[in-house]
Amino acid sequence: MFENPTIAVIGLGYVGLPLAVALARHFDVMGFDIDKKRIEELRDHHDRTGELTRGELADSTLQYVVDDSFLEEAHIHIITVPTPVGADNKPDLRAVESASRTVGRRIRMGSVVVFESTVYPGVTEEVCGPILEQESDLVAGRDFFLGYSPERINPGDKVHTVDQITKVVAGQTEKVANLLAKVYGTMNNGNIYIAKDIRTAEASKVIENAQRDINIAFVNEITDIFGKMGLSVHDVLEAAGTKWNFLPFTPGLVGGHCIGVDPYYLAHAAQRLNIEPRVILAGRAINDGMAHKIADRIHAELKPESNVLVLGVAFKENVPDIRNSKVVDMVRRLQEHGHDVDVYDPMADVEETRREYGIGLIAEPAGGYDAVVGAVGHSSFLSLSLRRLVKPGGLVADVKAIWRSRGVPSELRYWTL
Ligand SMILES: NC(=O)c1ccc[n+]([C@@H]2O[C@H](COP(=O)([O-])OP(=O)(O)OC[C@H]3O[C@@H](n4cnc5c(N)ncnc54)[C@H](O)[C@@H]3O)[C@@H](O)[C@H]2O)c1
């Protein structure tokens, strides 16, 4: 189709930016985002998501654009915008719809529009395709073509980067699928799986995260069961993990905007077919209930009105991403129990945390707390002195079990799930 296509990536967040930079090593690539501040920062070689370094941005030929008329120059448009859920846990497709309107106005005969956002099967062809047709006055599958390539990267993971993992691609026609295999394959040494069709590729992504969610829910459930039996779930998991096919999941909070969100997309798709997704929603309910459960367990170990330091507000270790962080629910629950809670997270953005959650992060923990709660396993927390942070007789509540094998000073009490 195209020998040397110009590519536009729409939405330069956790997914779009690393992808655009990886593709720009081989193609002419422009990156477009509606967040002008983000574009300014990127032009100054600053990636607030921490995925790429200054050097990587400075070395890249990626062109940043805020004016969508430049998108007309691209042959392939790749849309990587958010797909969250609303307050009712139903898919919120406004960003993919809006990006489809923007791109629809800029495509021409022969264009290829690929979606990477996580969706339920059918969104690319039944929701976005018609918007692109309407805006462009072109016909999908005849004048321009749709594609889908789910994104699998894992924020903060420097091993499974976009150029090192198998990329699933699908196209509206075989020719488009082959084009996408070639384009993406250029970036990742041909490590491509061509899915049967777009809906299959959409379905494959959404079950990857739903499967993780259900597995974590199972471990969270057995944590409760074994806790009541006086057994440590970690000891049990360690023993069971010696079997070759035992899956290594650990208990805890499930936040962020992938594992805690994508299962709702699948559940919504099921409900539209009058299928009640019992396992999927049970998993969600168990995992969503963990923040209160953990807070209640910690509260039971504390004297009234304790001073508590919570370490971490990001949704997972070693990332600044605070979206849909369940630590926030845990903090609020501890406050409802009457405790005075400080939250420390050197990776999270202070302003964003205040704006999103009304939590003012402290700059440096003073010390002398009644309890410290290790809520997120940022590597930097391991160098903190628990002896300085917690009063003798105080509690170390180790939600992520980061001190479990390292041990805590003998004058402190230790609790983990
Ligand atoms: N973060 C992950 O690790 C990850 C992994 C796999 C899949 N995904 C999926 O990838 C998609 C993107 O996620 P993300 O984490 O990169 O989101 P993000 O919030 O980090 O980035 C999205 C970017 O899109 C921009 N944007 C929003 N609406 C736009 C529009 N109409 N036009 C242009 N730009 C727009 C935002 O300003 C933002 O910079 C989601 O569907 C997500 O589920 C994310």
Coordinates of C-alpha atoms and ligand atoms in Angstrom, one line a residue:
M1 CA 0.0 0.0 0.0
F2 CA 2.6 2.6 1.1
E3 CA 6.3 2.2 0.6
N4 CA 7.4 4.7 3.2
P5 CA 4.3 5.9 5.0
T6 CA 4.1 9.1 7.1
I7 CA 2.5 8.2 10.5
A8 CA 0.6 10.3 12.9
V9 CA 0.1 9.2 16.5
I10 CA -2.9 10.8 18.2
G11 CA -2.7 11.0 21.9
L12 CA 0.8 11.2 23.4
G13 CA 0.3 9.6 26.8
Y14 CA 1.8 6.5 28.4
V15 CA 1.0 4.5 25.2
G16 CA 1.2 7.1 22.4
L17 CA 4.6 8.7 23.3
P18 CA 6.8 5.6 23.5
L19 CA 5.1 4.2 20.4
A20 CA 5.6 7.4 18.4
V21 CA 9.3 7.6 19.4
A22 CA 9.9 3.9 18.5
L23 CA 8.2 4.4 15.1
A24 CA 10.1 7.6 14.5
R25 CA 13.3 5.6 14.5
H26 CA 12.2 4.2 11.1
F27 CA 9.5 6.5 9.7
D28 CA 8.4 10.2 9.5
V29 CA 6.2 10.4 12.5
M30 CA 4.2 13.3 14.0
G31 CA 2.6 13.2 17.4
F32 CA -0.6 15.1 18.1
D33 CA -2.2 15.8 21.4
I34 CA -5.0 18.1 22.6
D35 CA -3.1 18.8 25.8
K36 CA -1.0 21.8 24.7
K37 CA 1.0 21.7 28.0
R38 CA 2.0 18.2 27.3
I39 CA 3.2 19.1 23.8
E40 CA 5.2 22.1 25.2
E41 CA 6.8 19.8 27.8
L42 CA 7.7 17.2 25.1
R43 CA 9.2 19.9 22.9
D44 CA 11.4 20.7 25.9
H45 CA 12.2 17.0 26.1
H46 CA 10.3 16.4 29.4
D47 CA 8.1 13.4 29.7
R48 CA 6.0 13.7 32.8
T49 CA 5.0 10.1 32.7
G50 CA 8.6 9.1 33.2
E51 CA 8.5 6.5 30.4
L52 CA 11.2 8.2 28.2
T53 CA 14.3 10.1 29.3
R54 CA 15.4 13.5 28.2
G55 CA 18.0 11.9 26.0
E56 CA 15.6 9.6 24.3
L57 CA 13.3 12.6 23.5
A58 CA 16.2 14.8 22.4
D59 CA 17.5 12.1 20.0
S60 CA 14.0 11.5 18.4
T61 CA 13.0 12.9 15.1
L62 CA 9.3 12.8 16.3
Q63 CA 7.5 16.1 15.3
Y64 CA 5.0 17.4 17.8
V65 CA 1.9 19.1 16.5
V66 CA -1.0 20.8 18.1
D67 CA -2.7 22.0 14.9
D68 CA -4.7 19.0 13.6
S69 CA -4.5 20.2 10.0
F70 CA -1.0 18.7 9.9
L71 CA -2.7 15.3 10.2
E72 CA -3.5 15.6 6.5
E73 CA 0.1 14.8 5.7
A74 CA -0.1 11.3 7.3
H75 CA -1.0 8.1 5.5
I76 CA -1.5 6.1 8.7
H77 CA -3.2 7.5 11.8
I78 CA -2.7 5.6 15.1
I79 CA -5.1 6.6 17.8
T80 CA -3.9 6.1 21.4
V81 CA -6.3 8.1 23.5
P82 CA -7.8 7.1 26.9
T83 CA -10.8 4.8 27.3
P84 CA -11.9 5.1 30.9
V85 CA -15.2 4.2 32.5
G86 CA -17.7 6.7 33.9
A87 CA -19.0 6.9 37.5
D88 CA -21.4 4.0 36.6
N89 CA -18.5 1.8 35.5
K90 CA -19.8 1.9 31.9
P91 CA -17.3 2.6 29.0
D92 CA -16.7 6.2 28.4
L93 CA -15.8 6.4 24.7
R94 CA -15.8 10.2 24.4
A95 CA -12.0 10.4 23.7
V96 CA -12.0 7.8 21.0
E97 CA -15.1 9.4 19.5
S98 CA -13.6 12.8 19.6
A99 CA -10.2 11.7 18.2
S100 CA -12.2 9.9 15.4
R101 CA -13.9 13.2 14.5
T102 CA -10.5 15.0 14.4
V103 CA -8.9 12.3 12.3
G104 CA -12.0 11.9 10.1
R105 CA -11.7 15.5 9.0
R106 CA -8.1 14.9 7.9
I107 CA -8.0 11.5 6.1
R108 CA -8.2 10.9 2.4
M109 CA -8.5 8.1 -0.1
G110 CA -6.3 5.2 0.9
S111 CA -5.7 6.4 4.5
V112 CA -5.4 3.8 7.3
V113 CA -6.7 4.5 10.8
V114 CA -5.5 2.2 13.5
F115 CA -6.8 2.2 17.1
E116 CA -4.7 1.1 20.0
S117 CA -7.0 2.2 22.8
T118 CA -8.4 -0.7 24.8
V119 CA -12.0 -1.2 23.9
Y120 CA -14.6 -4.0 23.7
P121 CA -15.0 -5.9 20.4
G122 CA -16.9 -3.8 17.9
V123 CA -15.9 -0.3 18.9
T124 CA -13.4 0.2 16.1
E125 CA -15.8 -0.9 13.3
E126 CA -19.2 0.0 14.8
V127 CA -18.5 3.2 16.8
C128 CA -15.3 4.8 15.3
G129 CA -15.7 3.7 11.7
P130 CA -19.0 5.5 11.2
I131 CA -17.7 8.7 12.8
L132 CA -14.7 8.6 10.4
E133 CA -17.0 8.0 7.5
Q134 CA -19.3 10.9 8.5
E135 CA -16.5 13.4 9.0
S136 CA -14.5 12.4 5.8
D137 CA -17.4 11.6 3.4
L138 CA -15.4 8.5 2.6
V139 CA -16.4 4.8 3.0
A140 CA -14.5 2.5 5.4
G141 CA -13.2 -0.6 3.8
R142 CA -13.4 1.0 0.3
D143 CA -11.9 4.5 0.5
F144 CA -10.0 4.3 3.7
F145 CA -9.3 1.4 6.0
L146 CA -9.5 0.5 9.7
G147 CA -7.0 -1.4 11.8
Y148 CA -6.5 -2.3 15.4
S149 CA -3.4 -3.1 17.4
P150 CA -3.8 -3.5 21.1
E151 CA -1.1 -1.9 23.3
R152 CA 0.4 -4.2 25.9
I153 CA 3.1 -2.1 27.5
N154 CA 3.2 -1.8 31.2
P155 CA 4.0 1.6 32.7
G156 CA 7.3 1.7 34.5
D157 CA 8.4 -1.6 32.9
K158 CA 11.7 -1.0 31.2
V159 CA 12.0 -4.6 29.9
H160 CA 8.7 -5.1 28.1
T161 CA 9.0 -1.9 26.1
V162 CA 6.9 -1.4 22.9
D163 CA 9.8 -2.5 20.6
Q164 CA 10.5 -5.7 22.6
I165 CA 7.0 -7.3 22.8
T166 CA 4.8 -9.2 20.4
K167 CA 2.5 -6.8 18.7
V168 CA -1.0 -8.1 17.7
V169 CA -2.3 -6.4 14.6
A170 CA -5.5 -6.7 12.6
G171 CA -6.8 -4.9 9.5
Q172 CA -10.1 -4.4 7.8
T173 CA -8.6 -6.2 4.8
E174 CA -5.7 -8.7 4.4
K175 CA -3.7 -6.0 2.7
V176 CA -4.1 -3.6 5.6
A177 CA -3.2 -6.3 8.1
N178 CA 0.0 -7.0 6.1
L179 CA 0.8 -3.3 5.9
L180 CA 0.4 -3.0 9.7
A181 CA 2.5 -6.1 10.3
K182 CA 5.2 -4.6 8.1
V183 CA 5.1 -1.1 9.8
Y184 CA 4.9 -2.4 13.4
G185 CA 7.3 -5.2 12.6
T186 CA 9.9 -2.6 11.5
M187 CA 9.9 -1.3 15.0
N188 CA 10.1 -4.6 16.9
N189 CA 12.1 -7.0 14.7
G190 CA 9.0 -8.5 13.0
N191 CA 7.6 -9.8 16.3
I192 CA 4.0 -9.6 15.0
Y193 CA 0.9 -11.7 15.4
I194 CA -1.8 -11.0 12.8
A195 CA -5.2 -11.6 14.4
K196 CA -8.0 -13.0 12.3
D197 CA -9.9 -9.7 12.3
I198 CA -10.3 -6.4 14.2
R199 CA -12.9 -7.7 16.7
T200 CA -10.7 -10.7 17.6
A201 CA -7.8 -8.3 18.2
E202 CA -10.0 -6.0 20.4
A203 CA -11.2 -9.1 22.3
S204 CA -7.7 -10.4 22.9
K205 CA -6.6 -7.2 24.6
V206 CA -9.6 -6.9 26.8
I207 CA -9.3 -10.4 28.1
E208 CA -5.6 -10.1 28.9
N209 CA -6.4 -7.5 31.6
A210 CA -9.7 -9.2 32.7
Q211 CA -7.8 -12.4 33.2
R212 CA -5.2 -10.6 35.5
D213 CA -8.0 -8.9 37.4
I214 CA -9.8 -12.2 38.1
N215 CA -6.6 -13.9 39.1
I216 CA -5.8 -11.1 41.6
A217 CA -9.3 -11.3 42.9
F218 CA -8.9 -15.0 43.6
V219 CA -5.7 -14.3 45.6
N220 CA -7.4 -11.4 47.4
E221 CA -10.2 -13.8 48.3
I222 CA -7.9 -16.5 49.6
T223 CA -6.1 -13.8 51.6
D224 CA -9.3 -13.3 53.6
I225 CA -9.8 -17.0 54.0
F226 CA -6.3 -17.8 55.2
G227 CA -6.2 -14.6 57.3
K228 CA -9.1 -15.9 59.3
M229 CA -7.4 -19.3 59.6
G230 CA -4.3 -17.6 61.0
L231 CA -2.2 -18.5 58.0
S232 CA -0.1 -16.0 56.0
V233 CA -1.2 -15.9 52.4
H234 CA 2.4 -15.2 51.4
D235 CA 3.6 -18.4 53.0
V236 CA 0.9 -20.3 51.3
L237 CA 1.6 -18.7 47.9
E238 CA 5.3 -19.4 48.3
A239 CA 4.6 -23.0 48.9
A240 CA 2.1 -23.4 46.1
G241 CA 4.4 -21.4 43.8
T242 CA 6.8 -24.3 43.7
K243 CA 4.4 -26.1 41.4
W244 CA 5.4 -25.6 37.7
N245 CA 2.0 -24.3 36.6
F246 CA 0.9 -22.3 39.6
L247 CA 0.3 -18.7 38.6
P248 CA 2.3 -16.1 40.6
F249 CA -0.3 -13.5 41.6
T250 CA -0.1 -11.5 44.8
P251 CA -2.8 -9.9 46.9
G252 CA -3.4 -6.1 47.1
L253 CA -5.0 -3.1 45.6
V254 CA -6.0 -3.0 41.9
G255 CA -6.0 0.5 40.6
G256 CA -4.8 2.3 37.4
H257 CA -6.8 2.6 34.3
C258 CA -6.2 -0.8 32.7
I259 CA -6.7 -3.8 35.0
G260 CA -9.3 -2.0 37.1
V261 CA -11.1 -0.7 34.1
D262 CA -10.9 -3.0 31.1
P263 CA -13.0 -5.8 32.7
Y264 CA -15.9 -3.3 32.8
Y265 CA -15.6 -3.0 29.0
L266 CA -15.9 -6.7 28.6
A267 CA -18.7 -6.8 31.2
H268 CA -20.6 -4.1 29.2
A269 CA -20.2 -6.0 26.0
A270 CA -21.5 -9.1 27.7
Q271 CA -24.5 -7.4 29.2
R272 CA -25.5 -6.0 25.7
L273 CA -25.8 -9.6 24.7
N274 CA -27.9 -10.4 27.8
I275 CA -25.1 -12.4 29.4
E276 CA -24.4 -11.7 33.0
P277 CA -20.6 -11.7 33.4
R278 CA -20.6 -13.1 36.9
V279 CA -17.0 -14.1 37.2
I280 CA -15.7 -10.8 35.7
L281 CA -17.9 -8.6 37.9
A282 CA -17.2 -10.7 41.0
G283 CA -13.5 -10.1 40.4
R284 CA -14.1 -6.4 40.1
A285 CA -16.2 -6.3 43.3
I286 CA -13.6 -8.2 45.3
N287 CA -10.7 -6.0 44.0
D288 CA -12.6 -2.8 44.4
G289 CA -13.4 -3.8 48.0
M290 CA -9.8 -4.3 49.0
A291 CA -9.0 -0.7 49.9
H292 CA -11.6 -0.6 52.7
K293 CA -10.8 -4.1 53.8
I294 CA -7.1 -3.3 54.1
A295 CA -7.8 0.0 55.9
D296 CA -10.1 -1.8 58.3
R297 CA -7.4 -4.4 59.0
I298 CA -4.8 -1.7 59.7
H299 CA -7.3 0.3 61.8
A300 CA -7.8 -2.8 64.0
E301 CA -4.0 -2.7 64.8
L302 CA -4.0 1.0 65.8
K303 CA -4.9 3.0 68.8
P304 CA -7.6 5.7 68.2
E305 CA -6.5 8.9 66.4
S306 CA -3.1 7.5 65.4
N307 CA -0.7 9.5 63.2
V308 CA -0.3 7.4 60.1
L309 CA 2.2 7.8 57.2
V310 CA 1.1 6.3 53.9
L311 CA 3.9 5.6 51.5
G312 CA 2.8 5.9 47.9
V313 CA -0.3 7.2 46.1
A314 CA 0.6 6.1 42.6
F315 CA -1.5 3.1 41.4
K316 CA 1.6 0.9 41.2
E317 CA 5.3 0.8 41.9
N318 CA 7.8 3.1 40.3
V319 CA 5.4 5.1 38.2
P320 CA 4.0 8.6 38.8
D321 CA 0.6 7.6 37.5
I322 CA -2.1 8.3 40.1
R323 CA -5.2 7.6 37.9
N324 CA -7.8 5.4 39.6
S325 CA -5.4 4.8 42.5
K326 CA -7.1 2.7 45.2
V327 CA -4.6 4.0 47.8
V328 CA -6.8 7.1 47.9
D329 CA -9.8 5.0 49.0
M330 CA -7.7 3.4 51.7
V331 CA -6.5 6.8 52.9
R332 CA -10.0 8.2 53.1
R333 CA -11.2 5.1 55.0
L334 CA -8.3 5.5 57.6
Q335 CA -9.3 9.1 58.0
E336 CA -13.0 8.1 58.5
H337 CA -11.7 5.9 61.3
G338 CA -10.4 9.0 62.9
H339 CA -6.7 8.7 62.1
D340 CA -4.5 11.6 61.0
V341 CA -2.9 10.6 57.7
D342 CA 0.1 12.0 55.8
V343 CA 0.8 10.8 52.3
Y344 CA 4.3 10.7 50.8
D345 CA 5.0 9.9 47.2
P346 CA 8.1 11.4 45.7
M347 CA 7.1 10.1 42.2
A348 CA 3.5 11.5 42.1
D349 CA 2.8 15.1 41.0
V350 CA 1.8 17.2 44.0
E351 CA -0.6 19.5 42.0
E352 CA -2.3 16.7 40.2
T353 CA -2.8 14.7 43.4
R354 CA -4.3 17.8 45.1
R355 CA -6.5 18.5 42.1
E356 CA -7.7 14.9 41.5
Y357 CA -8.1 13.8 45.1
G358 CA -7.8 16.8 47.4
I359 CA -4.7 15.1 49.0
G360 CA -1.7 17.3 49.8
L361 CA 1.4 15.2 49.5
I362 CA 4.0 15.9 52.1
A363 CA 7.5 16.9 50.8
E364 CA 9.5 14.8 53.3
P365 CA 8.2 12.5 56.1
A366 CA 9.2 13.9 59.5
G367 CA 9.2 10.7 61.5
G368 CA 7.8 9.6 64.8
Y369 CA 4.5 8.2 63.4
D370 CA 2.3 5.6 65.1
A371 CA 2.2 3.7 61.9
V372 CA 3.7 3.6 58.4
V373 CA 1.7 2.0 55.7
G374 CA 3.7 0.7 52.7
A375 CA 0.9 1.1 50.1
V376 CA 3.0 1.2 46.9
G377 CA 6.3 -0.6 46.3
H378 CA 8.4 2.3 44.9
S379 CA 12.0 1.1 45.1
S380 CA 13.0 4.3 46.8
F381 CA 11.0 3.4 49.9
L382 CA 13.4 0.6 50.7
S383 CA 16.0 3.1 51.6
L384 CA 13.8 4.9 54.1
S385 CA 14.6 4.3 57.8
L386 CA 11.6 2.6 59.4
R387 CA 13.3 3.2 62.8
R388 CA 13.2 7.0 62.1
L389 CA 9.7 7.0 60.7
V390 CA 7.9 4.9 63.3
K391 CA 7.8 5.3 67.1
P392 CA 9.0 2.3 69.1
G393 CA 6.0 -0.1 69.4
G394 CA 4.5 1.5 66.3
L395 CA 3.2 -0.4 63.3
V396 CA 4.6 -1.2 59.9
A397 CA 1.6 -2.1 57.7
D398 CA 3.3 -3.7 54.7
V399 CA 0.5 -3.8 52.1
K400 CA 2.9 -4.7 49.3
A401 CA 5.0 -7.0 51.4
I402 CA 8.2 -5.1 50.5
W403 CA 9.8 -5.5 53.9
R404 CA 8.5 -9.1 54.4
S405 CA 11.8 -10.8 53.5
R406 CA 13.9 -7.9 54.6
G407 CA 12.5 -7.7 58.1
V408 CA 11.7 -4.6 60.2
P409 CA 13.4 -3.4 63.4
S410 CA 12.5 -5.6 66.4
E411 CA 10.9 -2.7 68.4
L412 CA 8.3 -2.2 65.7
R413 CA 5.1 -4.3 65.1
Y414 CA 4.7 -5.8 61.6
W415 CA 1.5 -6.5 59.7
T416 CA 1.0 -7.7 56.1
L417 CA -1.9 -9.2 54.2
Ligands
LIG1 N1 -1.1 3.1 30.2 C1 -0.9 1.8 29.8 O1 0.0 1.2 30.3 C2 -1.7 1.2 28.8 C3 -1.4 -0.1 28.4 C4 -2.1 -0.7 27.4 C5 -3.2 -0.1 26.9 N2 -3.5 1.2 27.3 C6 -4.7 1.8 26.7 O2 -4.1 2.8 25.8 C7 -5.0 3.9 25.7 C8 -4.3 5.2 26.1 O3 -3.8 5.1 27.4 P1 -2.7 6.0 28.1 O4 -2.4 5.4 29.4 O5 -1.7 6.3 27.1 O6 -3.6 7.3 28.3 P2 -3.0 8.7 28.7 O7 -4.0 9.4 29.5 O8 -1.6 8.6 29.3 O9 -2.7 9.5 27.4 C9 -3.7 9.8 26.5 C10 -3.3 11.1 25.8 O10 -4.4 11.3 24.8 C11 -4.6 12.7 24.8 N3 -6.0 12.9 24.3 C12 -7.2 12.7 24.9 N4 -8.2 12.9 24.0 C13 -7.6 13.3 22.8 C14 -8.1 13.6 21.6 N5 -9.4 13.6 21.3 N6 -7.2 13.9 20.6 C15 -5.9 13.9 20.8 N7 -5.3 13.5 22.0 C16 -6.2 13.2 23.0 C17 -4.5 13.1 26.2 O11 -4.2 14.5 26.3 C18 -3.3 12.3 26.7 O12 -2.0 13.0 26.5 C19 -6.2 3.6 26.7 O13 -7.2 3.0 25.9 C20 -5.6 2.5 27.6 O14 -6.5 1.7 28.1 C21 -2.8 1.8 28.2

